[in-house]
Amino acid sequence: MYTAKGTLDRDDQLRKYSPLVRRLAHHMIAKLPPSVELDDLIQVGMIGLTEAIARYEPSQGVQFETFASQRIRGAMIDELRDGDWMSRGSRKSQKEIEQAVHRLQQKLHRAPMESEIAQELGMGLADYQTLLAKVRGTQLVYLEDITGQGDDDESFLDRHMGDTEADPAAMLQDQRMRMALVEAIKNLPEREQHIMSMYYEHDMNLKEIAAVLGVTESRICQLHSQSIARLRAKLREH
């Protein structure tokens, strides 16, 4: 693993941790619109891995995989920041789906069906499913959920990805939010519960989940986006 000079063996580490790059890319692509290519994320992730190998110092007391994950993810986010890859219209659509789900949950006192959400949005089922695929960049916790501020001009990446100093996922450390999230997941339709469990608990990507459930990857993408909209609508009550 180390060379005679005490540094990490670059080729050995690249081979060993290239699956980590792919795993991080698969998880990030699920939160991004279809215009972002998986291979592009993997390519910049490998550059991040190479930089991590060159900069890693064991004396820092951090495991290499942890250090590398941060560098890989950072490289991917930096690449995304350089492009205008999420339209204002898509952001608006995400919010409209969430609001429609929230209204229906209040009215029906149950999880609304796909067809009901489509009707609430004034569109056909096929059009609604197409919209779900287009707004794939949906995340459970947004940065403004923590700051209490919303700005339509704010970078989508800043709101959805955060950074190492202001990680939106930290919000989930709050016990009340955790309990509310667990309860909200229990109230999802059964198939969507399975998808969320496989994706977040078992670290499976959308393609793997599709194979298990015997449907297309695009269908899993739709259901994942819809599940997130349901959860965010429910969590607004807490």
Tab-separated table of C-alpha atoms in Angstrom:
chain	number	residue	atom	x	y	z
A	1	MET	CA	0.000	0.000	0.000
A	2	TYR	CA	2.932	2.333	0.697
A	3	THR	CA	6.012	3.042	-1.408
A	4	ALA	CA	9.587	2.984	-0.141
A	5	LYS	CA	9.233	6.706	0.617
A	6	GLY	CA	6.288	6.071	2.937
A	7	THR	CA	3.672	7.520	0.587
A	8	LEU	CA	0.558	5.756	-0.699
A	9	ASP	CA	1.044	3.583	-3.770
A	10	ARG	CA	-0.967	5.509	-6.363
A	11	ASP	CA	-1.836	2.660	-8.748
A	12	ASP	CA	-2.756	0.298	-5.927
A	13	GLN	CA	-5.045	2.862	-4.304
A	14	LEU	CA	-6.681	3.788	-7.609
A	15	ARG	CA	-7.587	0.151	-8.177
A	16	LYS	CA	-8.762	-0.371	-4.622
A	17	TYR	CA	-10.930	2.740	-4.321
A	18	SER	CA	-12.334	3.101	-7.844
A	19	PRO	CA	-15.508	1.243	-6.664
A	20	LEU	CA	-15.898	3.973	-4.015
A	21	VAL	CA	-15.894	6.601	-6.774
A	22	ARG	CA	-18.617	4.710	-8.660
A	23	ARG	CA	-20.711	4.303	-5.508
A	24	LEU	CA	-20.533	8.002	-4.666
A	25	ALA	CA	-21.343	8.911	-8.268
A	26	HIS	CA	-24.402	6.635	-8.314
A	27	HIS	CA	-25.708	8.181	-5.107
A	28	MET	CA	-25.129	11.713	-6.328
A	29	ILE	CA	-26.678	11.108	-9.768
A	30	ALA	CA	-29.969	10.127	-8.106
A	31	LYS	CA	-30.234	13.705	-6.791
A	32	LEU	CA	-29.444	15.316	-10.137
A	33	PRO	CA	-31.372	15.969	-13.361
A	34	PRO	CA	-30.997	13.592	-16.340
A	35	SER	CA	-28.748	16.092	-18.143
A	36	VAL	CA	-25.881	15.137	-15.809
A	37	GLU	CA	-23.962	12.109	-17.106
A	38	LEU	CA	-22.858	9.390	-14.691
A	39	ASP	CA	-19.587	8.851	-16.589
A	40	ASP	CA	-18.735	12.549	-16.193
A	41	LEU	CA	-19.163	12.326	-12.425
A	42	ILE	CA	-17.042	9.181	-12.282
A	43	GLN	CA	-14.314	10.838	-14.338
A	44	VAL	CA	-14.037	13.890	-12.079
A	45	GLY	CA	-14.386	11.617	-9.050
A	46	MET	CA	-11.311	9.680	-10.159
A	47	ILE	CA	-9.438	12.994	-10.386
A	48	GLY	CA	-10.569	13.696	-6.810
A	49	LEU	CA	-9.316	10.258	-5.757
A	50	THR	CA	-5.937	10.931	-7.381
A	51	GLU	CA	-5.662	14.224	-5.485
A	52	ALA	CA	-6.634	12.492	-2.247
A	53	ILE	CA	-3.847	9.937	-2.714
A	54	ALA	CA	-1.328	12.728	-3.291
A	55	ARG	CA	-2.467	14.829	-0.320
A	56	TYR	CA	-3.224	12.173	2.297
A	57	GLU	CA	-1.172	12.307	5.479
A	58	PRO	CA	-1.668	9.378	7.918
A	59	SER	CA	-0.505	11.668	10.731
A	60	GLN	CA	-3.767	13.615	10.388
A	61	GLY	CA	-5.543	10.780	12.188
A	62	VAL	CA	-8.226	10.359	9.525
A	63	GLN	CA	-8.856	7.088	7.702
A	64	PHE	CA	-7.964	7.260	4.032
A	65	GLU	CA	-11.449	6.207	2.863
A	66	THR	CA	-13.027	9.051	4.851
A	67	PHE	CA	-10.505	11.561	3.505
A	68	ALA	CA	-10.877	10.263	-0.055
A	69	SER	CA	-14.689	10.334	0.091
A	70	GLN	CA	-14.592	14.028	0.955
A	71	ARG	CA	-12.149	14.807	-1.861
A	72	ILE	CA	-14.099	12.732	-4.407
A	73	ARG	CA	-17.430	14.277	-3.494
A	74	GLY	CA	-15.852	17.739	-3.457
A	75	ALA	CA	-14.446	17.236	-6.956
A	76	MET	CA	-17.866	16.193	-8.242
A	77	ILE	CA	-19.592	19.177	-6.639
A	78	ASP	CA	-16.958	21.596	-7.968
A	79	GLU	CA	-17.580	20.237	-11.462
A	80	LEU	CA	-21.329	20.681	-11.071
A	81	ARG	CA	-20.894	24.235	-9.795
A	82	ASP	CA	-19.212	25.146	-13.089
A	83	GLY	CA	-22.315	24.358	-15.136
A	84	ASP	CA	-25.840	25.743	-15.282
A	85	TRP	CA	-27.426	22.301	-15.056
A	86	MET	CA	-30.648	22.908	-13.146
A	87	SER	CA	-33.271	25.227	-14.592
A	88	ARG	CA	-35.462	27.554	-12.577
A	89	GLY	CA	-38.468	25.735	-14.067
A	90	SER	CA	-37.344	22.406	-12.635
A	91	ARG	CA	-36.903	23.921	-9.185
A	92	LYS	CA	-40.419	25.327	-9.420
A	93	SER	CA	-41.815	21.946	-10.475
A	94	GLN	CA	-40.225	20.246	-7.474
A	95	LYS	CA	-41.943	22.651	-5.130
A	96	GLU	CA	-45.289	22.304	-6.920
A	97	ILE	CA	-45.234	18.503	-6.576
A	98	GLU	CA	-44.425	18.779	-2.877
A	99	GLN	CA	-47.219	21.296	-2.321
A	100	ALA	CA	-49.734	19.135	-4.212
A	101	VAL	CA	-48.826	16.122	-2.079
A	102	HIS	CA	-49.175	18.214	1.068
A	103	ARG	CA	-52.638	19.472	0.099
A	104	LEU	CA	-53.841	15.971	-0.708
A	105	GLN	CA	-52.468	14.518	2.516
A	106	GLN	CA	-54.338	17.172	4.466
A	107	LYS	CA	-57.555	16.499	2.552
A	108	LEU	CA	-57.441	12.698	2.271
A	109	HIS	CA	-55.672	11.878	5.564
A	110	ARG	CA	-53.643	9.238	3.735
A	111	ALA	CA	-50.876	9.001	1.178
A	112	PRO	CA	-52.315	10.131	-2.173
A	113	MET	CA	-52.054	7.847	-5.193
A	114	GLU	CA	-50.002	8.830	-8.212
A	115	SER	CA	-53.120	9.478	-10.272
A	116	GLU	CA	-54.493	11.767	-7.540
A	117	ILE	CA	-51.283	13.797	-7.426
A	118	ALA	CA	-51.361	14.128	-11.210
A	119	GLN	CA	-54.974	15.296	-11.087
A	120	GLU	CA	-54.161	17.806	-8.332
A	121	LEU	CA	-51.454	19.218	-10.589
A	122	GLY	CA	-53.899	19.376	-13.496
A	123	MET	CA	-52.053	16.925	-15.732
A	124	GLY	CA	-52.359	13.374	-17.017
A	125	LEU	CA	-50.610	10.481	-15.283
A	126	ALA	CA	-48.060	10.009	-18.068
A	127	ASP	CA	-47.160	13.720	-18.006
A	128	TYR	CA	-46.790	13.624	-14.227
A	129	GLN	CA	-44.468	10.605	-14.411
A	130	THR	CA	-42.389	12.393	-17.046
A	131	LEU	CA	-42.172	15.402	-14.726
A	132	LEU	CA	-40.984	13.190	-11.852
A	133	ALA	CA	-38.123	11.955	-14.017
A	134	LYS	CA	-37.179	15.519	-14.969
A	135	VAL	CA	-37.000	16.708	-11.358
A	136	ARG	CA	-34.789	13.866	-10.233
A	137	GLY	CA	-32.659	16.385	-8.334
A	138	THR	CA	-34.739	16.132	-5.186
A	139	GLN	CA	-33.220	15.897	-1.732
A	140	LEU	CA	-34.874	15.311	1.594
A	141	VAL	CA	-33.274	18.237	3.452
A	142	TYR	CA	-32.557	21.607	1.833
A	143	LEU	CA	-30.100	24.171	3.158
A	144	GLU	CA	-32.880	26.722	3.721
A	145	ASP	CA	-34.629	24.203	5.971
A	146	ILE	CA	-31.820	24.890	8.431
A	147	THR	CA	-31.218	28.586	7.842
A	148	GLY	CA	-34.916	29.444	7.596
A	149	GLN	CA	-34.212	31.422	4.455
A	150	GLY	CA	-35.367	30.807	0.906
A	151	ASP	CA	-34.008	32.549	-2.133
A	152	ASP	CA	-35.142	31.682	-5.643
A	153	ASP	CA	-31.854	32.999	-6.988
A	154	GLU	CA	-29.810	30.770	-4.708
A	155	SER	CA	-27.791	28.061	-6.391
A	156	PHE	CA	-29.667	24.767	-6.546
A	157	LEU	CA	-26.412	23.025	-5.703
A	158	ASP	CA	-25.963	25.089	-2.564
A	159	ARG	CA	-29.502	24.235	-1.451
A	160	HIS	CA	-29.362	20.546	-2.256
A	161	MET	CA	-25.766	19.523	-1.728
A	162	GLY	CA	-24.452	21.834	0.982
A	163	ASP	CA	-20.779	21.606	1.933
A	164	THR	CA	-18.625	20.081	4.610
A	165	GLU	CA	-19.093	23.076	6.904
A	166	ALA	CA	-22.886	23.358	6.489
A	167	ASP	CA	-24.175	19.857	5.765
A	168	PRO	CA	-27.986	19.729	5.503
A	169	ALA	CA	-27.874	16.106	6.660
A	170	ALA	CA	-26.886	17.396	10.098
A	171	MET	CA	-30.496	18.427	10.551
A	172	LEU	CA	-31.417	14.765	10.760
A	173	GLN	CA	-29.372	14.463	13.939
A	174	ASP	CA	-32.187	16.212	15.755
A	175	GLN	CA	-34.103	13.499	17.624
A	176	ARG	CA	-37.501	15.019	16.911
A	177	MET	CA	-36.776	15.172	13.200
A	178	ARG	CA	-35.498	11.587	13.243
A	179	MET	CA	-38.694	10.348	14.870
A	180	ALA	CA	-40.822	12.307	12.426
A	181	LEU	CA	-38.850	10.902	9.482
A	182	VAL	CA	-39.204	7.310	10.700
A	183	GLU	CA	-42.958	7.808	11.097
A	184	ALA	CA	-43.252	9.458	7.671
A	185	ILE	CA	-41.441	6.551	6.005
A	186	LYS	CA	-43.843	4.097	7.675
A	187	ASN	CA	-46.727	5.970	6.054
A	188	LEU	CA	-45.320	5.692	2.534
A	189	PRO	CA	-47.003	3.254	0.132
A	190	GLU	CA	-45.448	-0.197	0.562
A	191	ARG	CA	-43.460	-0.206	-2.672
A	192	GLU	CA	-41.988	3.225	-1.951
A	193	GLN	CA	-41.020	2.047	1.546
A	194	HIS	CA	-39.058	-0.789	-0.045
A	195	ILE	CA	-37.325	1.593	-2.447
A	196	MET	CA	-36.291	3.988	0.330
A	197	SER	CA	-35.047	1.105	2.452
A	198	MET	CA	-32.951	-0.379	-0.351
A	199	TYR	CA	-31.545	2.999	-1.368
A	200	TYR	CA	-30.756	4.549	2.020
A	201	GLU	CA	-30.334	1.553	4.339
A	202	HIS	CA	-28.824	-1.046	2.003
A	203	ASP	CA	-26.757	1.351	-0.137
A	204	MET	CA	-28.237	0.091	-3.422
A	205	ASN	CA	-28.301	2.279	-6.528
A	206	LEU	CA	-31.365	2.831	-8.703
A	207	LYS	CA	-30.312	0.244	-11.284
A	208	GLU	CA	-29.926	-2.438	-8.620
A	209	ILE	CA	-33.294	-1.586	-7.070
A	210	ALA	CA	-34.941	-1.758	-10.489
A	211	ALA	CA	-33.541	-5.251	-11.007
A	212	VAL	CA	-34.868	-6.430	-7.640
A	213	LEU	CA	-38.370	-5.028	-8.255
A	214	GLY	CA	-38.477	-6.033	-11.916
A	215	VAL	CA	-39.141	-2.552	-13.312
A	216	THR	CA	-37.128	-0.012	-15.296
A	217	GLU	CA	-34.542	2.257	-13.715
A	218	SER	CA	-36.532	5.280	-14.907
A	219	ARG	CA	-39.572	3.988	-13.011
A	220	ILE	CA	-37.522	3.681	-9.816
A	221	CYS	CA	-36.282	7.234	-10.418
A	222	GLN	CA	-39.887	8.439	-10.632
A	223	LEU	CA	-40.948	6.630	-7.458
A	224	HIS	CA	-37.865	7.838	-5.576
A	225	SER	CA	-38.633	11.463	-6.486
A	226	GLN	CA	-42.257	10.989	-5.469
A	227	SER	CA	-41.242	9.407	-2.144
A	228	ILE	CA	-39.027	12.377	-1.332
A	229	ALA	CA	-41.897	14.763	-2.156
A	230	ARG	CA	-44.175	12.793	0.182
A	231	LEU	CA	-41.622	12.853	3.002
A	232	ARG	CA	-40.905	16.558	2.659
A	233	ALA	CA	-44.627	17.315	2.620
A	234	LYS	CA	-45.061	15.299	5.816
A	235	LEU	CA	-42.022	16.798	7.534
A	236	ARG	CA	-43.360	20.307	6.925
A	237	GLU	CA	-45.766	19.574	9.774
A	238	HIS	CA	-42.866	19.186	12.243
